[in-house]
Coordinates of C-alpha atoms in Angstrom, one line a residue:
X1 CA -28.1 14.3 -71.6
X2 CA -25.6 15.6 -74.1
X3 CA -23.8 12.6 -75.6
X4 CA -20.3 14.0 -74.6
X5 CA -21.1 14.8 -71.0
X6 CA -21.0 11.2 -69.7
X7 CA -17.7 10.7 -71.3
X8 CA -16.3 13.9 -69.7
X9 CA -17.7 13.0 -66.3
X10 CA -16.1 9.5 -66.4
X11 CA -12.7 11.0 -67.3
X12 CA -9.9 11.3 -64.8
X13 CA -10.7 15.0 -64.5
X14 CA -13.4 14.1 -61.9
X15 CA -13.4 12.0 -58.8
X16 CA -16.1 9.5 -57.8
X17 CA -17.4 12.1 -55.4
X18 CA -17.7 14.7 -58.2
X19 CA -19.6 12.2 -60.4
X20 CA -21.9 11.2 -57.5
X21 CA -22.8 14.8 -56.8
X22 CA -23.6 15.4 -60.4
X23 CA -25.9 12.3 -60.3
X24 CA -27.5 13.7 -57.1
X25 CA -28.4 17.0 -58.9
X26 CA -29.8 14.9 -61.8
X27 CA -32.1 13.1 -59.3
X28 CA -33.2 16.4 -57.8
X29 CA -34.0 17.9 -61.2
X30 CA -35.0 15.4 -63.8
X31 CA -34.8 18.0 -66.5
X32 CA -31.3 19.2 -65.6
X33 CA -29.3 19.8 -68.8
X34 CA -25.8 18.5 -69.5
X35 CA -24.5 22.0 -68.8
X36 CA -26.0 21.9 -65.3
X37 CA -24.7 18.4 -64.5
X38 CA -21.2 19.4 -65.7
X39 CA -21.4 22.6 -63.5
X40 CA -22.3 20.4 -60.5
X41 CA -19.3 18.2 -61.1
X42 CA -17.0 21.2 -61.5
X43 CA -18.3 22.7 -58.3
X44 CA -17.6 19.5 -56.4
X45 CA -14.1 19.5 -57.8
X46 CA -13.5 23.1 -56.9
X47 CA -14.6 22.5 -53.3
X48 CA -12.1 19.6 -53.1
X49 CA -9.4 22.0 -54.3
X50 CA -10.1 24.5 -51.5
X51 CA -12.3 26.9 -53.4
X52 CA -15.5 28.0 -51.8
X53 CA -17.4 28.3 -55.1
X54 CA -17.0 27.7 -58.8
X55 CA -16.2 31.0 -60.6
X56 CA -17.5 30.7 -64.1
X57 CA -15.5 33.7 -65.2
X58 CA -12.4 31.6 -64.8
X59 CA -13.6 28.4 -66.5
X60 CA -16.2 29.4 -69.1
X61 CA -15.1 28.8 -72.6
X62 CA -11.9 26.9 -71.7
X63 CA -11.0 23.5 -72.9
X64 CA -11.6 20.9 -70.2
X65 CA -10.1 17.8 -71.9
X66 CA -8.0 17.9 -75.1
X67 CA -9.1 15.2 -77.5
X68 CA -6.7 13.4 -79.9
X69 CA -6.5 15.3 -83.2
X70 CA -8.9 17.9 -81.9
X71 CA -7.1 21.0 -80.4
X72 CA -10.4 22.4 -79.3
X73 CA -11.2 19.3 -77.3
X74 CA -14.2 19.5 -75.0
X75 CA -14.7 23.2 -74.6
X76 CA -16.8 24.4 -71.8
X77 CA -19.9 26.6 -72.6
X78 CA -19.6 30.4 -72.9
X79 CA -20.3 32.4 -69.7
X80 CA -23.6 34.1 -70.7
X81 CA -25.2 31.0 -72.2
X82 CA -24.0 28.7 -69.3
X83 CA -25.3 31.0 -66.5
X84 CA -28.6 31.5 -68.3
X85 CA -29.0 27.8 -68.7
X86 CA -28.2 27.2 -65.0
X87 CA -30.9 29.7 -63.9
X88 CA -33.5 27.8 -65.9
X89 CA -32.9 24.8 -63.7
X90 CA -35.1 24.6 -60.5
X91 CA -32.1 23.5 -58.3
X92 CA -30.2 26.8 -59.1
X93 CA -31.4 30.1 -57.7
X94 CA -30.2 33.7 -57.3
X95 CA -28.9 35.0 -53.9
X96 CA -31.6 34.9 -51.3
X97 CA -33.6 32.1 -53.0
X98 CA -33.8 28.8 -51.1
X99 CA -32.3 26.4 -53.7
X100 CA -29.6 23.7 -53.4
X101 CA -27.3 25.8 -55.6
X102 CA -26.9 29.5 -55.7
X103 CA -25.5 31.6 -58.6
X104 CA -24.5 35.1 -57.6
X105 CA -24.5 38.2 -59.7
X106 CA -20.7 37.8 -60.4
X107 CA -21.1 34.4 -62.0
X108 CA -20.1 32.3 -58.9
X109 CA -21.9 29.1 -58.2
X110 CA -22.2 27.9 -54.6
X111 CA -23.7 25.2 -52.5
X112 CA -26.5 27.0 -50.7
X113 CA -25.0 26.3 -47.3
X114 CA -21.6 27.8 -48.3
X115 CA -23.2 30.8 -49.9
X116 CA -24.9 31.4 -46.6
X117 CA -21.7 31.0 -44.6
X118 CA -19.9 33.5 -46.9
X119 CA -22.8 36.0 -46.9
X120 CA -23.3 35.9 -43.1
X121 CA -19.5 36.1 -42.4
X122 CA -19.1 39.1 -44.6
X123 CA -22.1 40.9 -42.9
X124 CA -20.8 40.0 -39.4
X125 CA -17.2 41.3 -40.2
X126 CA -18.5 44.6 -41.7
X127 CA -20.9 45.0 -38.8
X128 CA -18.3 44.5 -36.1
X129 CA -15.8 46.7 -38.0
X130 CA -18.3 49.6 -37.6
X131 CA -18.9 49.1 -33.9
X132 CA -16.8 51.5 -31.7
X133 CA -16.7 50.8 -28.0
X134 CA -15.8 52.8 -24.9
X135 CA -15.0 56.0 -26.7
X136 CA -16.1 57.9 -23.7
X137 CA -13.1 56.5 -21.8
X138 CA -10.5 57.6 -24.4
X139 CA -8.5 59.5 -21.7
X140 CA -8.4 56.4 -19.5
X141 CA -7.3 54.3 -22.5
X142 CA -4.5 56.8 -23.4
X143 CA -3.2 56.7 -19.8
X144 CA -3.2 52.9 -19.7
X145 CA -1.5 52.7 -23.1
X146 CA 1.3 55.0 -21.9
X147 CA 1.9 52.6 -19.0
X148 CA 1.7 49.4 -21.0
X149 CA 3.6 50.7 -24.0
X150 CA 5.9 53.5 -22.7
X151 CA 7.8 55.5 -25.3
X152 CA 11.4 54.6 -25.8
X153 CA 14.0 53.1 -28.2
X154 CA 12.4 49.7 -27.8
X155 CA 8.8 50.8 -28.2
X156 CA 6.7 49.5 -31.1
X157 CA 4.0 52.0 -32.1
X158 CA 2.2 49.3 -34.1
X159 CA 1.7 47.2 -31.0
X160 CA 0.3 50.1 -29.1
X161 CA -2.0 50.9 -32.0
X162 CA -3.3 47.3 -32.0
X163 CA -4.1 47.5 -28.3
X164 CA -5.9 50.8 -28.8
X165 CA -8.0 49.3 -31.7
X166 CA -8.9 46.3 -29.5
X167 CA -10.1 48.7 -26.8
X168 CA -12.2 50.8 -29.1
X169 CA -13.5 48.3 -31.7
X170 CA -15.6 45.1 -31.8
X171 CA -13.1 43.7 -34.3
X172 CA -9.3 43.8 -34.3
X173 CA -7.0 42.0 -36.8
X174 CA -3.3 41.9 -35.9
X175 CA -1.2 40.5 -38.7
X176 CA 2.6 40.2 -39.1
X177 CA 5.3 37.7 -39.9
X178 CA 7.2 35.5 -37.4
X179 CA 8.7 37.3 -34.4
X180 CA 6.8 40.5 -34.9
X181 CA 5.1 40.3 -31.5
X182 CA 1.5 39.2 -32.3
X183 CA 1.2 37.1 -29.1
X184 CA 2.9 39.7 -27.0
X185 CA 0.6 42.4 -28.3
X186 CA -2.4 40.1 -27.4
X187 CA -1.2 39.7 -23.8
X188 CA -0.7 43.4 -23.3
X189 CA -4.1 44.3 -24.9
X190 CA -5.8 41.8 -22.6
X191 CA -4.2 43.5 -19.7
X192 CA -5.5 46.8 -21.1
X193 CA -9.1 45.4 -21.4
X194 CA -9.0 44.0 -17.9
X195 CA -7.9 47.4 -16.5
X196 CA -10.8 49.1 -18.4
X197 CA -13.3 46.5 -17.0
X198 CA -12.4 47.4 -13.5
X199 CA -14.1 45.2 -11.0
X200 CA -16.6 43.9 -13.6
X201 CA -15.7 40.3 -14.6
X202 CA -14.2 40.0 -18.1
X203 CA -14.7 36.6 -19.7
X204 CA -11.8 35.8 -22.1
X205 CA -11.4 32.9 -24.5
X206 CA -8.0 32.0 -26.0
X207 CA -8.4 29.7 -29.0
X208 CA -6.8 28.5 -32.2
X209 CA -7.7 26.1 -35.0
X210 CA -5.5 23.3 -33.7
X211 CA -4.7 21.9 -30.3
X212 CA -1.0 22.5 -30.8
X213 CA -1.6 26.2 -31.7
X214 CA -4.0 26.7 -28.8
X215 CA -1.4 25.2 -26.3
X216 CA 1.3 27.4 -27.8
X217 CA -0.9 30.5 -27.4
X218 CA -1.5 29.7 -23.7
X219 CA 2.1 28.9 -23.1
X220 CA 3.1 32.3 -24.6
X221 CA 0.6 34.2 -22.5
X222 CA 1.8 32.5 -19.4
X223 CA 5.4 33.3 -20.1
X224 CA 4.5 37.0 -20.8
X225 CA 2.7 37.5 -17.5
X226 CA 5.8 38.5 -15.5
X227 CA 6.6 41.2 -18.0
X228 CA 3.2 43.0 -17.6
X229 CA 3.3 46.2 -15.5
X230 CA 0.0 45.3 -13.8
X231 CA -1.3 44.4 -10.4
X232 CA -1.8 40.8 -9.2
X233 CA -5.5 41.2 -9.7
X234 CA -5.1 42.0 -13.4
X235 CA -2.6 39.1 -13.8
X236 CA -5.1 36.7 -12.1
X237 CA -7.7 37.8 -14.6
X238 CA -5.7 36.5 -17.6
X239 CA -7.0 33.2 -18.9
X240 CA -5.4 30.0 -17.8
X241 CA -6.9 27.7 -20.4
X242 CA -7.0 27.7 -24.2
X243 CA -9.3 25.9 -26.6
X244 CA -9.4 24.6 -30.1
X245 CA -12.1 26.4 -32.1
X246 CA -14.0 23.1 -32.4
X247 CA -14.1 22.7 -28.6
X248 CA -14.9 26.4 -28.0
X249 CA -17.9 26.2 -30.3
X250 CA -18.9 22.7 -29.2
X251 CA -19.0 21.4 -32.7
X252 CA -20.6 18.0 -33.0
X253 CA -18.0 15.4 -34.2
X254 CA -20.3 14.0 -36.9
X255 CA -22.7 16.8 -37.9
X256 CA -20.3 19.7 -37.3
X257 CA -23.3 21.6 -35.8
X258 CA -22.1 24.0 -33.1
X259 CA -23.5 24.1 -29.6
X260 CA -23.0 27.9 -29.5
X261 CA -24.6 30.1 -32.2
X262 CA -26.7 33.2 -32.7
X263 CA -29.5 32.0 -30.6
X264 CA -27.2 30.5 -27.9
X265 CA -24.1 32.7 -28.0
X266 CA -20.8 32.2 -26.3
X267 CA -20.6 33.7 -22.8
X268 CA -17.3 35.4 -23.5
X269 CA -16.6 39.1 -23.6
X270 CA -13.3 38.8 -25.5
X271 CA -12.3 36.0 -28.0
X272 CA -8.6 35.9 -29.1
X273 CA -8.0 33.6 -32.2
X274 CA -4.4 32.7 -32.9
X275 CA -3.1 31.3 -36.2
X276 CA -6.2 32.8 -37.9
X277 CA -4.7 32.1 -41.4
X278 CA -5.4 28.4 -40.7
X279 CA -9.1 29.0 -40.1
X280 CA -11.4 28.1 -43.0
X281 CA -14.3 30.1 -44.1
X282 CA -17.1 27.8 -42.8
X283 CA -15.5 27.6 -39.3
X284 CA -14.9 31.4 -39.2
X285 CA -18.5 32.0 -40.1
X286 CA -19.6 29.7 -37.2
X287 CA -17.3 31.6 -34.8
X288 CA -18.7 35.0 -35.7
X289 CA -22.2 33.7 -35.6
X290 CA -21.6 32.6 -32.0
X291 CA -20.5 36.0 -30.7
X292 CA -22.6 38.2 -28.5
X293 CA -23.2 41.6 -30.0
X294 CA -21.1 43.3 -27.3
X295 CA -18.2 40.8 -27.5
X296 CA -14.8 41.7 -28.9
X297 CA -12.9 39.4 -31.3
X298 CA -9.2 39.7 -32.0
X299 CA -7.7 37.7 -34.9
X300 CA -3.9 37.1 -34.8
X301 CA -2.1 35.6 -37.8
X302 CA 0.3 36.0 -40.7
X303 CA -1.7 36.9 -43.8
X304 CA 1.2 35.7 -46.0
X305 CA 1.3 32.2 -44.6
X306 CA -0.5 29.2 -46.1
X307 CA -4.3 29.4 -46.1
X308 CA -6.4 26.8 -44.3
X309 CA -6.4 23.2 -45.5
X310 CA -10.2 23.5 -45.9
X311 CA -11.9 26.0 -48.3
X312 CA -11.3 29.7 -48.2
X313 CA -8.5 32.1 -47.3
X314 CA -10.3 34.3 -44.8
X315 CA -7.4 36.2 -43.2
X316 CA -6.0 37.1 -46.6
X317 CA -9.4 38.3 -47.8
X318 CA -9.9 40.4 -44.7
X319 CA -6.5 42.0 -45.0
X320 CA -6.7 42.5 -48.8
X321 CA -7.8 46.1 -48.7
X322 CA -6.0 47.2 -45.5
X323 CA -4.5 50.1 -47.4
X324 CA -8.0 51.5 -48.3
X325 CA -9.5 53.9 -45.9
X326 CA -12.7 52.3 -44.5
X327 CA -14.2 51.1 -41.2
X328 CA -12.7 47.6 -41.8
X329 CA -9.2 48.9 -42.6
X330 CA -9.3 50.8 -39.4
X331 CA -9.5 47.5 -37.6
X332 CA -6.4 46.0 -39.2
X333 CA -2.9 46.5 -37.8
X334 CA 0.2 45.3 -39.5
X335 CA 3.2 44.4 -37.3
X336 CA 6.3 44.6 -39.5
X337 CA 9.3 44.8 -37.1
X338 CA 10.7 41.4 -36.5
X339 CA 12.2 40.7 -33.1
X340 CA 13.2 37.1 -34.1
X341 CA 15.6 38.1 -36.9
X342 CA 18.3 40.7 -37.1
X343 CA 17.9 43.4 -39.8
X344 CA 20.4 41.7 -42.1
X345 CA 19.2 38.1 -41.3
X346 CA 19.4 35.8 -44.3
X347 CA 16.2 34.1 -43.3
X348 CA 14.4 37.5 -43.2
X349 CA 15.8 38.6 -46.6
X350 CA 14.9 35.3 -48.1
X351 CA 11.4 35.3 -46.8
X352 CA 10.8 38.9 -48.0
X353 CA 12.1 38.0 -51.5
X354 CA 9.8 35.0 -51.6
X355 CA 6.9 37.1 -50.4
X356 CA 7.6 39.7 -53.0
X357 CA 7.6 37.0 -55.8
X358 CA 11.2 37.9 -56.5
X359 CA 12.5 34.7 -58.0
X360 CA 15.9 36.0 -59.0
X361 CA 16.8 37.3 -55.6
X362 CA 15.5 34.1 -54.0
X363 CA 17.7 32.0 -56.2
X364 CA 20.8 34.2 -55.7
X365 CA 20.4 34.2 -51.9
X366 CA 20.2 30.4 -51.9
X367 CA 23.1 30.0 -54.3
X368 CA 25.3 32.2 -52.2
X369 CA 26.2 34.6 -55.0
X370 CA 27.0 38.2 -54.0
X371 CA 23.7 38.2 -52.2
X372 CA 24.7 35.4 -49.8
X373 CA 23.7 36.0 -46.1
X374 CA 24.4 34.2 -42.9
X375 CA 21.8 31.6 -41.9
X376 CA 21.1 30.5 -45.5
X377 CA 22.3 27.4 -47.3
X378 CA 21.2 26.1 -50.6
X379 CA 22.2 23.1 -52.8
X380 CA 21.1 21.4 -55.9
X381 CA 18.5 18.7 -55.2
X382 CA 20.2 15.3 -55.2
X383 CA 19.0 12.7 -57.6
X384 CA 16.5 10.2 -56.1
X385 CA 19.2 7.5 -55.9
X386 CA 21.6 9.9 -54.2
X387 CA 19.1 11.2 -51.8
X388 CA 19.6 8.5 -49.0
X389 CA 23.4 9.2 -48.9
X390 CA 22.8 13.0 -48.8
X391 CA 20.3 12.7 -46.0
X392 CA 22.6 10.4 -44.0
X393 CA 25.5 12.8 -44.4
X394 CA 23.4 15.9 -43.5
X395 CA 20.9 14.6 -40.9
X396 CA 22.1 11.3 -39.3
X397 CA 24.5 13.0 -36.8
X398 CA 21.7 15.4 -35.7
X399 CA 19.1 12.6 -35.1
X400 CA 21.7 10.1 -33.7
X401 CA 21.7 12.4 -30.6
X402 CA 18.1 11.5 -30.0
X403 CA 18.9 7.8 -29.7
X404 CA 21.7 8.5 -27.2
X405 CA 19.6 10.8 -25.1
X406 CA 18.2 9.4 -21.8
X407 CA 16.5 12.6 -20.4
X408 CA 13.1 13.2 -21.9
X409 CA 13.2 17.0 -21.4
X410 CA 16.6 17.2 -23.2
X411 CA 15.2 14.9 -25.9
X412 CA 12.3 17.1 -26.5
X413 CA 14.5 20.2 -26.6
X414 CA 16.7 18.4 -29.2
X415 CA 13.5 17.9 -31.3
X416 CA 13.2 21.7 -31.5
X417 CA 16.7 22.2 -32.8
X418 CA 16.3 20.6 -36.2
X419 CA 13.5 19.6 -38.5
X420 CA 13.3 18.4 -42.1
X421 CA 10.3 20.0 -43.9
X422 CA 9.0 18.5 -47.2
X423 CA 6.6 20.2 -49.6
X424 CA 4.9 16.9 -50.4
X425 CA 3.9 13.7 -48.6
X426 CA 4.6 11.1 -51.2
X427 CA 7.1 10.6 -54.0
X428 CA 10.9 10.4 -54.0
X429 CA 11.2 13.7 -52.1
X430 CA 8.2 13.3 -49.9
X431 CA 7.8 12.9 -46.1
X432 CA 7.2 9.2 -46.3
X433 CA 10.3 8.5 -48.3
X434 CA 12.6 10.7 -46.1
X435 CA 11.3 9.2 -42.9
X436 CA 11.7 5.7 -44.1
X437 CA 15.2 6.4 -45.3
X438 CA 16.3 7.9 -42.0
X439 CA 14.5 5.2 -40.0
X440 CA 16.5 2.5 -41.8
X441 CA 19.8 4.3 -41.6
X442 CA 19.4 4.9 -37.8
X443 CA 18.3 1.3 -37.3
X444 CA 21.4 0.0 -39.0
X445 CA 23.6 2.4 -37.1
X446 CA 22.2 1.2 -33.8
X447 CA 21.8 -2.5 -34.5
X448 CA 18.0 -2.8 -34.3
X449 CA 15.3 -4.0 -36.7
X450 CA 14.7 -1.4 -39.4
X451 CA 10.9 -1.7 -39.2
X452 CA 10.2 -1.8 -35.5
X453 CA 7.1 0.1 -34.5
X454 CA 8.4 1.7 -31.3
X455 CA 12.1 2.4 -30.5
X456 CA 14.1 4.8 -28.4
X457 CA 14.8 8.2 -30.0
X458 CA 11.8 8.0 -32.4
X459 CA 10.2 11.4 -32.9
X460 CA 6.5 11.2 -33.5
X461 CA 3.8 13.5 -34.8
X462 CA 0.2 13.1 -33.5
X463 CA -2.3 12.9 -36.4
X464 CA -5.6 12.7 -34.5
X465 CA -7.0 14.6 -31.5
X466 CA -7.4 12.7 -28.3
X467 CA -8.8 15.2 -25.7
X468 CA -8.7 12.5 -22.9
X469 CA -4.9 12.3 -23.3
X470 CA -4.6 16.0 -24.1
X471 CA -2.9 15.1 -27.4
X472 CA -3.8 17.0 -30.5
X473 CA -3.2 16.8 -34.2
X474 CA 0.3 18.3 -34.9
X475 CA 1.8 17.6 -31.4
X476 CA 5.4 16.5 -31.5
X477 CA 6.8 13.9 -29.0
X478 CA 9.6 11.5 -28.6
X479 CA 9.9 7.9 -27.5
X480 CA 12.5 7.4 -24.7
X481 CA 12.8 5.0 -21.8
X482 CA 11.6 6.0 -18.4
X483 CA 14.7 6.7 -16.3
X484 CA 13.2 5.0 -13.3
X485 CA 11.6 1.9 -14.8
X486 CA 13.4 1.5 -18.2
X487 CA 10.0 1.1 -19.9
X488 CA 9.6 2.9 -23.3
X489 CA 7.3 5.9 -23.0
X490 CA 6.1 8.7 -25.4
X491 CA 7.1 12.1 -23.9
X492 CA 5.5 15.4 -24.6
X493 CA 6.1 19.0 -23.4
X494 CA 3.5 20.6 -21.1
X495 CA 2.6 24.3 -21.4
X496 CA 4.6 25.1 -18.3
X497 CA 7.7 23.5 -19.7
X498 CA 7.5 20.3 -17.8
X499 CA 7.1 16.9 -19.5
X500 CA 4.6 14.1 -19.3
X501 CA 4.5 10.6 -20.7
X502 CA 2.0 8.3 -22.3
X503 CA 2.2 4.5 -22.8
X504 CA 3.0 4.0 -26.6
X505 CA 0.1 1.5 -26.9
X506 CA -2.3 4.3 -25.9
X507 CA -1.1 6.8 -28.5
X508 CA -3.7 8.1 -31.0
X509 CA -2.9 7.8 -34.7
X510 CA 0.7 9.1 -35.2
X511 CA 3.7 8.8 -37.5
X512 CA 7.5 9.1 -37.4
X513 CA 8.6 12.7 -37.7
X514 CA 12.2 13.1 -38.7
X515 CA 10.5 14.9 -41.5
X516 CA 7.1 16.6 -41.7
X517 CA 5.1 18.4 -44.3
X518 CA 5.3 22.2 -44.4
X519 CA 1.6 22.3 -43.9
X520 CA 1.9 20.3 -40.6
X521 CA 4.7 22.6 -39.5
X522 CA 2.5 25.7 -39.3
X523 CA 2.6 27.3 -35.9
X524 CA 6.0 25.6 -35.1
X525 CA 9.5 26.9 -35.0
X526 CA 12.9 25.2 -35.0
X527 CA 16.4 26.5 -34.6
X528 CA 17.4 25.0 -38.0
X529 CA 15.4 23.7 -40.9
X530 CA 16.2 21.6 -44.0
X531 CA 13.5 22.2 -46.6
X532 CA 13.3 19.7 -49.5
X533 CA 11.4 20.7 -52.6
X534 CA 10.5 18.0 -55.2
X535 CA 12.0 17.7 -58.6
X536 CA 8.8 18.6 -60.5
X537 CA 5.9 21.0 -60.2
X538 CA 2.9 20.2 -58.1
X539 CA -0.3 22.2 -57.2
X540 CA 0.9 22.6 -53.6
X541 CA 4.1 24.4 -54.6
X542 CA 3.2 28.1 -54.1
X543 CA 4.8 31.2 -52.8
X544 CA 2.9 30.8 -49.5
X545 CA 4.2 27.3 -49.0
X546 CA 7.9 28.3 -49.5
X547 CA 7.5 31.4 -47.3
X548 CA 5.9 29.2 -44.5
X549 CA 8.7 26.7 -44.7
X550 CA 11.5 29.3 -44.5
X551 CA 9.9 31.1 -41.6
X552 CA 9.8 28.0 -39.4
X553 CA 13.6 28.5 -38.9
X554 CA 15.0 30.8 -36.3
X555 CA 18.8 30.5 -37.0
X556 CA 19.4 28.7 -40.2
X557 CA 17.4 27.4 -43.2
X558 CA 18.9 25.1 -45.9
X559 CA 16.9 24.4 -49.1
X560 CA 17.5 21.6 -51.5
X561 CA 15.9 22.5 -54.8
X562 CA 16.0 22.6 -58.6
X563 CA 16.1 26.0 -60.1
X564 CA 13.0 25.5 -62.3
X565 CA 10.8 24.3 -59.5
X566 CA 11.9 27.0 -57.1
X567 CA 11.4 29.8 -59.6
X568 CA 7.9 28.6 -60.6
X569 CA 6.9 28.1 -56.9
X570 CA 7.8 31.6 -56.0
X571 CA 5.8 33.0 -58.8
X572 CA 2.7 30.8 -58.1
X573 CA 0.3 32.0 -55.4
X574 CA -2.6 30.4 -53.7
X575 CA -5.8 31.3 -55.4
X576 CA -9.0 30.4 -53.5
X577 CA -12.2 31.4 -55.2
X578 CA -14.8 33.0 -53.0
X579 CA -16.8 36.1 -52.9
X580 CA -15.7 37.2 -49.4
X581 CA -13.1 39.6 -50.7
X582 CA -15.6 41.4 -52.9
X583 CA -18.2 41.4 -50.2
X584 CA -15.8 43.1 -47.7
X585 CA -14.0 45.5 -50.0
X586 CA -16.3 46.3 -52.9
X587 CA -19.2 48.7 -52.8
X588 CA -21.2 46.2 -54.8
X589 CA -20.4 42.8 -56.3
X590 CA -19.3 43.1 -59.9
X591 CA -21.6 42.0 -62.6
X592 CA -20.7 39.0 -64.7
X593 CA -18.8 39.9 -67.9
X594 CA -21.0 40.3 -70.9
X595 CA -23.3 42.9 -69.5
X596 CA -26.3 40.8 -68.4
X597 CA -26.5 39.7 -64.8
X598 CA -27.8 36.2 -64.3

């Protein structure tokens, strides 16, 4: 082994898992060179950072660790020599070869399983994009569209187009910001498909990546039923149950192997996936692999929101080339008319400025210069020592109502009125600090111990799925006494608007939720939001994170920030390395720089 490689691998650049994976490759190939072992560790690190592969075009030749008195430090090998050396190792192969690691023709290194996921998903998406269904019934489709989407001042041509695409194609992607009517469009296109099916049964699956998102999708469909201009038979055909993707596919909790796959496909004719931006590449590949050849799949999501916590940014990659004329772009419909915000809404303007990467307008809107708009408030981030007082002044009156509330339904409604969103979990401006500060302040105000586990008025966030209790990661609840017995219970909202309770001792893993991370808030909405950014840069601070936090608010958003962190965050975008975008939108994968393909 090269004498400097052990030193690099033992540095803080790599985790224990990265080092162990490098050692595993060394055991598989006794003659593996230092460059191969270093590539293995870098691949492991890239996967932990949300990348699907290691892109050598972005790391080759760069300095990995700066050494004292040596500005060149430990410089990574050049692209051509590094990739050539990798292909000399028996554990690394070209696409199509059965080796533990795969190096593609663009200079991207994959674990074989993930290369297979990406390749199969790209092929499945392109194949379904080219499938056109029921064109012989175009006249019937047109008549039904006229009934479901009648022309008028309140009509939305994009929603009508999305329903038409879903009727004619095997794949339909409906993307748009908050309040643009994605779920409404889904309900109406399902009615259209049920009408087209006639008396033939149409098996429909509603699903989402999390239990909370699946429940919200079902709730939205149920609320929209009375607005559909359809017969009772059609309304009765709409689904009455939603699933998490894991449950739909029957994923094994340990091996993650699905019950449904290409050889045992799902029985459904139509699959609707909400919050598709949260679906990682591996899970999306398993979903497409489980579909029958005649099934339709409809993806709903906001392409500008945060990508999945796991590797990949599938929805963003799919929508990347929507402006290019192709079979795939013909399956993508952008909804851009917001029904949640007025045209001059401050939240809408701020979210658009962030989405455009316009830091100056973002700053001016929040500082209430001439750009000031209703529904926006901004202030300089308090110093760490001043943060408790600022939180107490701003938030204590709002949360004090929860302690005084005795009716669980009203308590849960109060939870939807205001939420603190933090960009980070730890540190002086993280979720843990903010929750601890407010817990202590409310305890002192109400004369109870500051560190009690369960207390009346405590908002809670479920962190682990418990299907038996129908509680899922991301569900929000509140602890309040039962009005009839006085015993403390944890209360949650049902999809029909009613409430149910659970004994606190039976709750799955959970935490106090005066504040929650922006990541955890995806799929939720609140009347008012206070978003707290940290006082220094962090990898999670991106344009997509800021946009997601802002658009959780319906009426008002307030942001506590430092100018430098805000401006840098708006300019920084999520970059997830994968070859999916190239596979979907390029005629051929680009060759690695330098001329020679590995």
